[in-house]
Amino acid sequence: MKVSHHLDQSTIVSYASGTLDEALSAVVACHIAWCSECRQAVRHAEIAGGVMLDELAPAKLSATCLDEIMARLDDESIEIEPSRTNHGDDGSISGVPRPLAKMIGGRALDEVEWRKVGSGVWFHDLPVSEGAKGKLRLMKIAAGKAMPEHSHGGMELTLVLRGAYRDAIGHFGIGDIADLDETIGHKPVVTPDEPCICLVATEAPTRFKSLVGRIMQPIVGI
């Protein structure tokens, strides 16, 4: 898989340090399952963070704090690595990145329950923890469909899982990730050969330029 669009360095550092929001982190995890370049960059950021921690003066834990940490460790369930059956060599299970496969129960993209939200547009909402910021969902857009021009109220990460789209930034195919913030506006157009399926995490509601888009926003929930 050839990946042409990668994560911003600031996103990589936030993910490696554990400060990135849950929904955004889920998309990053899926992207690095497919992208060796970003996976290596995350590893380097983790190593750099470890070096910085090593240079800090040690602090003694109180007995209470240590007891709480050990109790939490004891309560953690052991996550068993899924069977390698149906695992691809590119970090996939049933054709989707392994972290996403776990979220959708190992199903293929065609097997999830899609909710139609407009002409040629379907969503499948993915759960995040109670109180977590932002939204996480799968989005399917019909072949040749143009999305309304919009910008963003915060960060938005979009990972292409199937098909492709174009916008002013470039061509985004399978494995590519669009790492956007509130300063960037675009109008994605799906290529005409097949529908495009993406994993999308948004930090805040989308800002549509057109009146129709703004009217539809509360209905479709983006």
GROMACS .gro file of N, CA and C in nm, residues 56-207:
model
  456
   56LEU      N    1   1.424   1.398   3.398
   56LEU     CA    2   1.356   1.466   3.508
   56LEU      C    3   1.402   1.408   3.641
   57ALA      N    4   1.403   1.492   3.742
   57ALA     CA    5   1.438   1.445   3.876
   57ALA      C    6   1.330   1.349   3.925
   58PRO      N    7   1.368   1.235   3.982
   58PRO     CA    8   1.268   1.139   4.030
   58PRO      C    9   1.188   1.195   4.146
   59ALA      N   10   1.061   1.155   4.150
   59ALA     CA   11   0.974   1.195   4.261
   59ALA      C   12   0.923   1.070   4.330
   60LYS      N   13   0.921   1.071   4.461
   60LYS     CA   14   0.879   0.956   4.538
   60LYS      C   15   0.726   0.948   4.542
   61LEU      N   16   0.672   0.828   4.513
   61LEU     CA   17   0.529   0.807   4.520
   61LEU      C   18   0.486   0.786   4.664
   62SER      N   19   0.373   0.843   4.699
   62SER     CA   20   0.318   0.815   4.831
   62SER      C   21   0.264   0.673   4.835
   63ALA      N   22   0.252   0.618   4.952
   63ALA     CA   23   0.201   0.481   4.967
   63ALA      C   24   0.060   0.469   4.911
   64THR      N   25  -0.021   0.572   4.931
   64THR     CA   26  -0.159   0.571   4.881
   64THR      C   27  -0.163   0.569   4.729
   65CYS      N   28  -0.080   0.653   4.668
   65CYS     CA   29  -0.075   0.660   4.522
   65CYS      C   30  -0.029   0.528   4.463
   66LEU      N   31   0.074   0.468   4.524
   66LEU     CA   32   0.125   0.340   4.476
   66LEU      C   33   0.019   0.231   4.487
   67ASP      N   34  -0.055   0.228   4.598
   67ASP     CA   35  -0.161   0.129   4.615
   67ASP      C   36  -0.268   0.143   4.509
   68GLU      N   37  -0.304   0.269   4.474
   68GLU     CA   38  -0.406   0.292   4.373
   68GLU      C   39  -0.359   0.243   4.237
   69ILE      N   40  -0.233   0.269   4.204
   69ILE     CA   41  -0.179   0.225   4.075
   69ILE      C   42  -0.180   0.074   4.066
   70MET      N   43  -0.136   0.006   4.171
   70MET     CA   44  -0.132  -0.140   4.170
   70MET      C   45  -0.272  -0.199   4.162
   71ALA      N   46  -0.369  -0.135   4.226
   71ALA     CA   47  -0.507  -0.183   4.221
   71ALA      C   48  -0.563  -0.174   4.080
   72ARG      N   49  -0.531  -0.063   4.010
   72ARG     CA   50  -0.578  -0.046   3.873
   72ARG      C   51  -0.514  -0.150   3.782
   73LEU      N   52  -0.386  -0.178   3.802
   73LEU     CA   53  -0.319  -0.280   3.722
   73LEU      C   54  -0.381  -0.417   3.743
   74ASP      N   55  -0.417  -0.447   3.868
   74ASP     CA   56  -0.478  -0.575   3.898
   74ASP      C   57  -0.615  -0.590   3.834
   75ASP      N   58  -0.685  -0.476   3.817
   75ASP     CA   59  -0.820  -0.479   3.761
   75ASP      C   60  -0.821  -0.487   3.609
   76GLU      N   61  -0.707  -0.456   3.545
   76GLU     CA   62  -0.703  -0.454   3.399
   76GLU      C   63  -0.725  -0.595   3.344
   77SER      N   64  -0.818  -0.611   3.251
   77SER     CA   65  -0.836  -0.739   3.184
   77SER      C   66  -0.726  -0.757   3.081
   78ILE      N   67  -0.685  -0.881   3.060
   78ILE     CA   68  -0.578  -0.908   2.965
   78ILE      C   69  -0.638  -0.915   2.827
   79GLU      N   70  -0.589  -0.831   2.737
   79GLU     CA   71  -0.640  -0.829   2.600
   79GLU      C   72  -0.565  -0.932   2.517
   80ILE      N   73  -0.638  -1.030   2.468
   80ILE     CA   74  -0.576  -1.135   2.389
   80ILE      C   75  -0.570  -1.091   2.244
   81GLU      N   76  -0.455  -1.106   2.183
   81GLU     CA   77  -0.439  -1.070   2.042
   81GLU      C   78  -0.532  -1.156   1.959
   82PRO      N   79  -0.613  -1.094   1.869
   82PRO     CA   80  -0.706  -1.172   1.790
   82PRO      C   81  -0.633  -1.278   1.706
   83SER      N   82  -0.704  -1.384   1.673
   83SER     CA   83  -0.647  -1.487   1.587
   83SER      C   84  -0.595  -1.426   1.458
   84ARG      N   85  -0.486  -1.479   1.407
   84ARG     CA   86  -0.428  -1.426   1.285
   84ARG      C   87  -0.508  -1.467   1.162
   85THR      N   88  -0.612  -1.547   1.180
   85THR     CA   89  -0.698  -1.580   1.067
   85THR      C   90  -0.759  -1.453   1.010
   86ASN      N   91  -0.755  -1.437   0.880
   86ASN     CA   92  -0.807  -1.319   0.809
   86ASN      C   93  -0.724  -1.194   0.832
   87HIS      N   94  -0.605  -1.206   0.891
   87HIS     CA   95  -0.517  -1.090   0.903
   87HIS      C   96  -0.438  -1.075   0.775
   88GLY      N   97  -0.435  -0.954   0.722
   88GLY     CA   98  -0.350  -0.926   0.607
   88GLY      C   99  -0.209  -0.893   0.652
   89ASP      N  100  -0.116  -0.895   0.558
   89ASP     CA  101   0.022  -0.860   0.590
   89ASP      C  102   0.040  -0.711   0.611
   90ASP      N  103  -0.063  -0.632   0.582
   90ASP     CA  104  -0.052  -0.487   0.592
   90ASP      C  105  -0.120  -0.432   0.718
   91GLY      N  106  -0.138  -0.516   0.818
   91GLY     CA  107  -0.202  -0.469   0.941
   91GLY      C  108  -0.352  -0.466   0.932
   92SER      N  109  -0.412  -0.555   0.853
   92SER     CA  110  -0.556  -0.555   0.832
   92SER      C  111  -0.620  -0.681   0.886
   93ILE      N  112  -0.747  -0.670   0.921
   93ILE     CA  113  -0.833  -0.784   0.949
   93ILE      C  114  -0.958  -0.763   0.865
   94SER      N  115  -0.990  -0.860   0.781
   94SER     CA  116  -1.108  -0.848   0.693
   94SER      C  117  -1.105  -0.720   0.611
   95GLY      N  118  -0.986  -0.676   0.572
   95GLY     CA  119  -0.974  -0.562   0.483
   95GLY      C  120  -0.979  -0.426   0.549
   96VAL      N  121  -0.981  -0.421   0.682
   96VAL     CA  122  -0.980  -0.292   0.752
   96VAL      C  123  -0.865  -0.293   0.853
   97PRO      N  124  -0.816  -0.177   0.895
   97PRO     CA  125  -0.708  -0.174   0.994
   97PRO      C  126  -0.747  -0.248   1.121
   98ARG      N  127  -0.654  -0.316   1.183
   98ARG     CA  128  -0.685  -0.399   1.300
   98ARG      C  129  -0.757  -0.325   1.411
   99PRO      N  130  -0.714  -0.202   1.447
   99PRO     CA  131  -0.788  -0.132   1.555
   99PRO      C  132  -0.936  -0.110   1.521
  100LEU      N  133  -0.965  -0.080   1.394
  100LEU     CA  134  -1.104  -0.060   1.353
  100LEU      C  135  -1.178  -0.193   1.351
  101ALA      N  136  -1.111  -0.299   1.308
  101ALA     CA  137  -1.176  -0.431   1.304
  101ALA      C  138  -1.228  -0.470   1.442
  102LYS      N  139  -1.152  -0.435   1.545
  102LYS     CA  140  -1.196  -0.464   1.681
  102LYS      C  141  -1.323  -0.386   1.715
  103MET      N  142  -1.330  -0.261   1.668
  103MET     CA  143  -1.445  -0.176   1.700
  103MET      C  144  -1.572  -0.222   1.630
  104ILE      N  145  -1.558  -0.285   1.512
  104ILE     CA  146  -1.677  -0.328   1.437
  104ILE      C  147  -1.694  -0.479   1.441
  105GLY      N  148  -1.632  -0.542   1.539
  105GLY     CA  149  -1.652  -0.684   1.562
  105GLY      C  150  -1.597  -0.775   1.455
  106GLY      N  151  -1.492  -0.732   1.386
  106GLY     CA  152  -1.430  -0.816   1.283
  106GLY      C  153  -1.507  -0.822   1.154
  107ARG      N  154  -1.611  -0.743   1.140
  107ARG     CA  155  -1.691  -0.744   1.018
  107ARG      C  156  -1.621  -0.670   0.904
  108ALA      N  157  -1.659  -0.701   0.783
  108ALA     CA  158  -1.613  -0.625   0.667
  108ALA      C  159  -1.694  -0.495   0.659
  109LEU      N  160  -1.642  -0.400   0.583
  109LEU     CA  161  -1.709  -0.269   0.572
  109LEU      C  162  -1.849  -0.281   0.515
  110ASP      N  163  -1.871  -0.378   0.426
  110ASP     CA  164  -2.004  -0.393   0.367
  110ASP      C  165  -2.105  -0.453   0.465
  111GLU      N  166  -2.057  -0.504   0.578
  111GLU     CA  167  -2.144  -0.572   0.672
  111GLU      C  168  -2.191  -0.483   0.787
  112VAL      N  169  -2.135  -0.362   0.799
  112VAL     CA  170  -2.179  -0.275   0.908
  112VAL      C  171  -2.316  -0.218   0.876
  113GLU      N  172  -2.386  -0.169   0.976
  113GLU     CA  173  -2.519  -0.113   0.957
  113GLU      C  174  -2.506   0.035   0.921
  114TRP      N  175  -2.532   0.067   0.796
  114TRP     CA  176  -2.519   0.204   0.748
  114TRP      C  177  -2.649   0.280   0.765
  115ARG      N  178  -2.638   0.405   0.804
  115ARG     CA  179  -2.754   0.493   0.823
  115ARG      C  180  -2.747   0.604   0.716
  116LYS      N  181  -2.848   0.608   0.631
  116LYS     CA  182  -2.849   0.708   0.525
  116LYS      C  183  -2.884   0.845   0.583
  117VAL      N  184  -2.800   0.946   0.553
  117VAL     CA  185  -2.821   1.080   0.608
  117VAL      C  186  -2.845   1.183   0.499
  118GLY      N  187  -2.840   1.142   0.374
  118GLY     CA  188  -2.861   1.234   0.263
  118GLY      C  189  -2.840   1.160   0.133
  119SER      N  190  -2.859   1.229   0.025
  119SER     CA  191  -2.843   1.167  -0.107
  119SER      C  192  -2.698   1.123  -0.127
  120GLY      N  193  -2.678   0.992  -0.134
  120GLY     CA  194  -2.545   0.938  -0.159
  120GLY      C  195  -2.450   0.944  -0.042
  121VAL      N  196  -2.501   0.962   0.081
  121VAL     CA  197  -2.416   0.971   0.199
  121VAL      C  198  -2.473   0.883   0.311
  122TRP      N  199  -2.386   0.798   0.370
  122TRP     CA  200  -2.425   0.709   0.478
  122TRP      C  201  -2.324   0.720   0.592
  123PHE      N  202  -2.373   0.703   0.715
  123PHE     CA  203  -2.287   0.705   0.834
  123PHE      C  204  -2.301   0.572   0.909
  124HIS      N  205  -2.197   0.539   0.982
  124HIS     CA  206  -2.204   0.435   1.085
  124HIS      C  207  -2.130   0.490   1.206
  125ASP      N  208  -2.204   0.529   1.309
  125ASP     CA  209  -2.144   0.590   1.426
  125ASP      C  210  -2.071   0.486   1.510
  126LEU      N  211  -1.953   0.523   1.559
  126LEU     CA  212  -1.873   0.436   1.645
  126LEU      C  213  -1.870   0.493   1.785
  127PRO      N  214  -1.879   0.409   1.887
  127PRO     CA  215  -1.888   0.459   2.025
  127PRO      C  216  -1.755   0.513   2.075
  128VAL      N  217  -1.764   0.617   2.157
  128VAL     CA  218  -1.650   0.666   2.233
  128VAL      C  219  -1.692   0.671   2.380
  129SER      N  220  -1.596   0.686   2.469
  129SER     CA  221  -1.626   0.685   2.612
  129SER      C  222  -1.718   0.800   2.650
  130GLU      N  223  -1.797   0.780   2.751
  130GLU     CA  224  -1.886   0.885   2.800
  130GLU      C  225  -1.804   1.007   2.843
  131GLY      N  226  -1.842   1.122   2.794
  131GLY     CA  227  -1.770   1.244   2.826
  131GLY      C  228  -1.654   1.274   2.734
  132ALA      N  229  -1.623   1.181   2.641
  132ALA     CA  230  -1.513   1.205   2.547
  132ALA      C  231  -1.550   1.317   2.451
  133LYS      N  232  -1.451   1.390   2.408
  133LYS     CA  233  -1.473   1.501   2.317
  133LYS      C  234  -1.474   1.451   2.173
  134GLY      N  235  -1.559   1.510   2.090
  134GLY     CA  236  -1.559   1.478   1.949
  134GLY      C  237  -1.643   1.356   1.914
  135LYS      N  238  -1.645   1.326   1.783
  135LYS     CA  239  -1.723   1.214   1.731
  135LYS      C  240  -1.635   1.127   1.642
  136LEU      N  241  -1.672   1.000   1.636
  136LEU     CA  242  -1.601   0.902   1.555
  136LEU      C  243  -1.703   0.826   1.474
  137ARG      N  244  -1.683   0.819   1.344
  137ARG     CA  245  -1.779   0.748   1.260
  137ARG      C  246  -1.715   0.702   1.130
  138LEU      N  247  -1.779   0.602   1.071
  138LEU     CA  248  -1.750   0.564   0.933
  138LEU      C  249  -1.842   0.643   0.843
  139MET      N  250  -1.789   0.686   0.729
  139MET     CA  251  -1.868   0.762   0.633
  139MET      C  252  -1.853   0.698   0.495
  140LYS      N  253  -1.964   0.672   0.431
  140LYS     CA  254  -1.963   0.618   0.295
  140LYS      C  255  -2.028   0.719   0.202
  141ILE      N  256  -1.959   0.752   0.094
  141ILE     CA  257  -2.008   0.853  -0.001
  141ILE      C  258  -2.011   0.790  -0.140
  142ALA      N  259  -2.119   0.811  -0.212
  142ALA     CA  260  -2.139   0.749  -0.342
  142ALA      C  261  -2.034   0.795  -0.444
  143ALA      N  262  -2.009   0.710  -0.542
  143ALA     CA  263  -1.913   0.742  -0.648
  143ALA      C  264  -1.953   0.871  -0.719
  144GLY      N  265  -1.857   0.959  -0.740
  144GLY     CA  266  -1.880   1.084  -0.811
  144GLY      C  267  -1.947   1.193  -0.729
  145LYS      N  268  -1.983   1.164  -0.605
  145LYS     CA  269  -2.054   1.259  -0.520
  145LYS      C  270  -1.960   1.370  -0.471
  146ALA      N  271  -2.007   1.494  -0.478
  146ALA     CA  272  -1.932   1.609  -0.425
  146ALA      C  273  -1.993   1.650  -0.293
  147MET      N  274  -1.910   1.661  -0.191
  147MET     CA  275  -1.956   1.708  -0.061
  147MET      C  276  -1.960   1.860  -0.061
  148PRO      N  277  -2.047   1.920   0.019
  148PRO     CA  278  -2.052   2.067   0.026
  148PRO      C  279  -1.921   2.124   0.076
  149GLU      N  280  -1.886   2.242   0.028
  149GLU     CA  281  -1.764   2.307   0.074
  149GLU      C  282  -1.778   2.340   0.223
  150HIS      N  283  -1.671   2.314   0.298
  150HIS     CA  284  -1.679   2.335   0.442
  150HIS      C  285  -1.540   2.354   0.502
  151SER      N  286  -1.539   2.406   0.624
  151SER     CA  287  -1.419   2.411   0.706
  151SER      C  288  -1.453   2.339   0.837
  152HIS      N  289  -1.369   2.354   0.938
  152HIS     CA  290  -1.386   2.275   1.058
  152HIS      C  291  -1.377   2.360   1.184
  153GLY      N  292  -1.451   2.318   1.287
  153GLY     CA  293  -1.449   2.391   1.413
  153GLY      C  294  -1.333   2.354   1.502
  154GLY      N  295  -1.255   2.256   1.460
  154GLY     CA  296  -1.139   2.207   1.534
  154GLY      C  297  -1.066   2.109   1.446
  155MET      N  298  -0.994   2.014   1.506
  155MET     CA  299  -0.925   1.912   1.428
  155MET      C  300  -1.024   1.817   1.362
  156GLU      N  301  -0.987   1.770   1.243
  156GLU     CA  302  -1.061   1.662   1.177
  156GLU      C  303  -0.959   1.569   1.113
  157LEU      N  304  -0.971   1.440   1.142
  157LEU     CA  305  -0.887   1.339   1.080
  157LEU      C  306  -0.975   1.248   0.996
  158THR      N  307  -0.938   1.230   0.869
  158THR     CA  308  -1.013   1.145   0.778
  158THR      C  309  -0.918   1.044   0.715
  159LEU      N  310  -0.943   0.916   0.740
  159LEU     CA  311  -0.862   0.808   0.684
  159LEU      C  312  -0.942   0.736   0.577
  160VAL      N  313  -0.887   0.727   0.457
  160VAL     CA  314  -0.956   0.659   0.347
  160VAL      C  315  -0.936   0.508   0.362
  161LEU      N  316  -1.047   0.435   0.366
  161LEU     CA  317  -1.045   0.290   0.379
  161LEU      C  318  -1.073   0.219   0.247
  162ARG      N  319  -1.152   0.283   0.164
  162ARG     CA  320  -1.186   0.226   0.033
  162ARG      C  321  -1.217   0.340  -0.063
  163GLY      N  322  -1.184   0.322  -0.191
  163GLY     CA  323  -1.210   0.426  -0.290
  163GLY      C  324  -1.114   0.542  -0.276
  164ALA      N  325  -1.158   0.658  -0.324
  164ALA     CA  326  -1.071   0.776  -0.322
  164ALA      C  327  -1.154   0.901  -0.342
  165TYR      N  328  -1.095   1.016  -0.304
  165TYR     CA  329  -1.158   1.146  -0.332
  165TYR      C  330  -1.050   1.248  -0.363
  166ARG      N  331  -1.093   1.358  -0.422
  166ARG     CA  332  -1.004   1.470  -0.451
  166ARG      C  333  -1.058   1.597  -0.390
  167ASP      N  334  -0.968   1.686  -0.351
  167ASP     CA  335  -1.005   1.821  -0.311
  167ASP      C  336  -0.890   1.913  -0.347
  168ALA      N  337  -0.893   2.036  -0.296
  168ALA     CA  338  -0.789   2.132  -0.331
  168ALA      C  339  -0.652   2.090  -0.278
  169ILE      N  340  -0.650   2.001  -0.179
  169ILE     CA  341  -0.524   1.957  -0.121
  169ILE      C  342  -0.457   1.851  -0.208
  170GLY      N  343  -0.538   1.765  -0.271
  170GLY     CA  344  -0.481   1.661  -0.355
  170GLY      C  345  -0.572   1.541  -0.367
  171HIS      N  346  -0.513   1.429  -0.409
  171HIS     CA  347  -0.584   1.302  -0.426
  171HIS      C  348  -0.559   1.215  -0.304
  172PHE      N  349  -0.668   1.164  -0.244
  172PHE     CA  350  -0.659   1.082  -0.124
  172PHE      C  351  -0.712   0.943  -0.156
  173GLY      N  352  -0.624   0.842  -0.149
  173GLY     CA  353  -0.662   0.704  -0.174
  173GLY      C  354  -0.650   0.622  -0.048
  174ILE      N  355  -0.660   0.491  -0.062
  174ILE     CA  356  -0.660   0.401   0.053
  174ILE      C  357  -0.533   0.419   0.135
  175GLY      N  358  -0.550   0.438   0.265
  175GLY     CA  359  -0.438   0.456   0.357
  175GLY      C  360  -0.400   0.601   0.381
  176ASP      N  361  -0.441   0.691   0.290
  176ASP     CA  362  -0.410   0.834   0.308
  176ASP      C  363  -0.494   0.893   0.420
  177ILE      N  364  -0.436   0.990   0.489
  177ILE     CA  365  -0.508   1.057   0.597
  177ILE      C  366  -0.505   1.208   0.576
  178ALA      N  367  -0.619   1.271   0.592
  178ALA     CA  368  -0.629   1.417   0.587
  178ALA      C  369  -0.629   1.468   0.731
  179ASP      N  370  -0.524   1.541   0.765
  179ASP     CA  371  -0.506   1.593   0.902
  179ASP      C  372  -0.531   1.743   0.894
  180LEU      N  373  -0.654   1.784   0.926
  180LEU     CA  374  -0.698   1.921   0.902
  180LEU      C  375  -0.734   1.991   1.033
  181ASP      N  376  -0.728   2.125   1.030
  181ASP     CA  377  -0.771   2.205   1.144
  181ASP      C  378  -0.867   2.313   1.097
  182GLU      N  379  -0.900   2.406   1.185
  182GLU     CA  380  -1.002   2.507   1.155
  182GLU      C  381  -0.958   2.607   1.049
  183THR      N  382  -0.830   2.608   1.012
  183THR     CA  383  -0.781   2.704   0.912
  183THR      C  384  -0.800   2.655   0.769
  184ILE      N  385  -0.838   2.528   0.751
  184ILE     CA  386  -0.844   2.469   0.617
  184ILE      C  387  -0.987   2.442   0.576
  185GLY      N  388  -1.024   2.491   0.458
  185GLY     CA  389  -1.154   2.462   0.398
  185GLY      C  390  -1.134   2.377   0.274
  186HIS      N  391  -1.231   2.292   0.241
  186HIS     CA  392  -1.218   2.210   0.120
  186HIS      C  393  -1.355   2.159   0.077
  187LYS      N  394  -1.357   2.100  -0.045
  187LYS     CA  395  -1.479   2.045  -0.103
  187LYS      C  396  -1.445   1.910  -0.164
  188PRO      N  397  -1.450   1.804  -0.085
  188PRO     CA  398  -1.412   1.671  -0.136
  188PRO      C  399  -1.509   1.622  -0.244
  189VAL      N  400  -1.451   1.562  -0.349
  189VAL     CA  401  -1.531   1.501  -0.456
  189VAL      C  402  -1.482   1.357  -0.474
  190VAL      N  403  -1.573   1.262  -0.458
  190VAL     CA  404  -1.536   1.120  -0.470
  190VAL      C  405  -1.510   1.088  -0.617
  191THR      N  406  -1.407   1.008  -0.641
  191THR     CA  407  -1.376   0.968  -0.778
  191THR      C  408  -1.490   0.883  -0.834
  192PRO      N  409  -1.507   0.880  -0.966
  192PRO     CA  410  -1.629   0.822  -1.024
  192PRO      C  411  -1.631   0.669  -1.031
  193ASP      N  412  -1.522   0.601  -0.998
  193ASP     CA  413  -1.517   0.458  -1.021
  193ASP      C  414  -1.585   0.374  -0.912
  194GLU      N  415  -1.586   0.422  -0.785
  194GLU     CA  416  -1.648   0.347  -0.678
  194GLU      C  417  -1.676   0.439  -0.559
  195PRO      N  418  -1.764   0.396  -0.468
  195PRO     CA  419  -1.789   0.476  -0.347
  195PRO      C  420  -1.662   0.488  -0.263
  196CYS      N  421  -1.659   0.590  -0.179
  196CYS     CA  422  -1.546   0.613  -0.090
  196CYS      C  423  -1.593   0.591   0.054
  197ILE      N  424  -1.519   0.509   0.126
  197ILE     CA  425  -1.548   0.485   0.268
  197ILE      C  426  -1.431   0.537   0.350
  198CYS      N  427  -1.463   0.619   0.449
  198CYS     CA  428  -1.360   0.681   0.534
  198CYS      C  429  -1.393   0.662   0.681
  199LEU      N  430  -1.290   0.663   0.762
  199LEU     CA  431  -1.304   0.672   0.907
  199LEU      C  432  -1.274   0.816   0.945
  200VAL      N  433  -1.370   0.881   1.012
  200VAL     CA  434  -1.361   1.025   1.037
  200VAL      C  435  -1.377   1.054   1.186
  201ALA      N  436  -1.287   1.136   1.238
  201ALA     CA  437  -1.299   1.186   1.375
  201ALA      C  438  -1.302   1.338   1.370
  202THR      N  439  -1.399   1.397   1.437
  202THR     CA  440  -1.412   1.542   1.440
  202THR      C  441  -1.410   1.590   1.585
  203GLU      N  442  -1.342   1.700   1.606
  203GLU     CA  443  -1.331   1.759   1.739
  203GLU      C  444  -1.449   1.851   1.770
  204ALA      N  445  -1.508   1.909   1.663
  204ALA     CA  446  -1.618   2.006   1.676
  204ALA      C  447  -1.700   2.001   1.548
  205PRO      N  448  -1.822   2.056   1.549
  205PRO     CA  449  -1.906   2.052   1.430
  205PRO      C  450  -1.841   2.117   1.308
  206THR      N  451  -1.876   2.062   1.191
  206THR     CA  452  -1.828   2.114   1.063
  206THR      C  453  -1.891   2.249   1.034
  207ARG      N  454  -1.817   2.336   0.965
  207ARG     CA  455  -1.868   2.468   0.927
  207ARG      C  456  -1.896   2.469   0.777
   0.00000   0.00000   0.00000
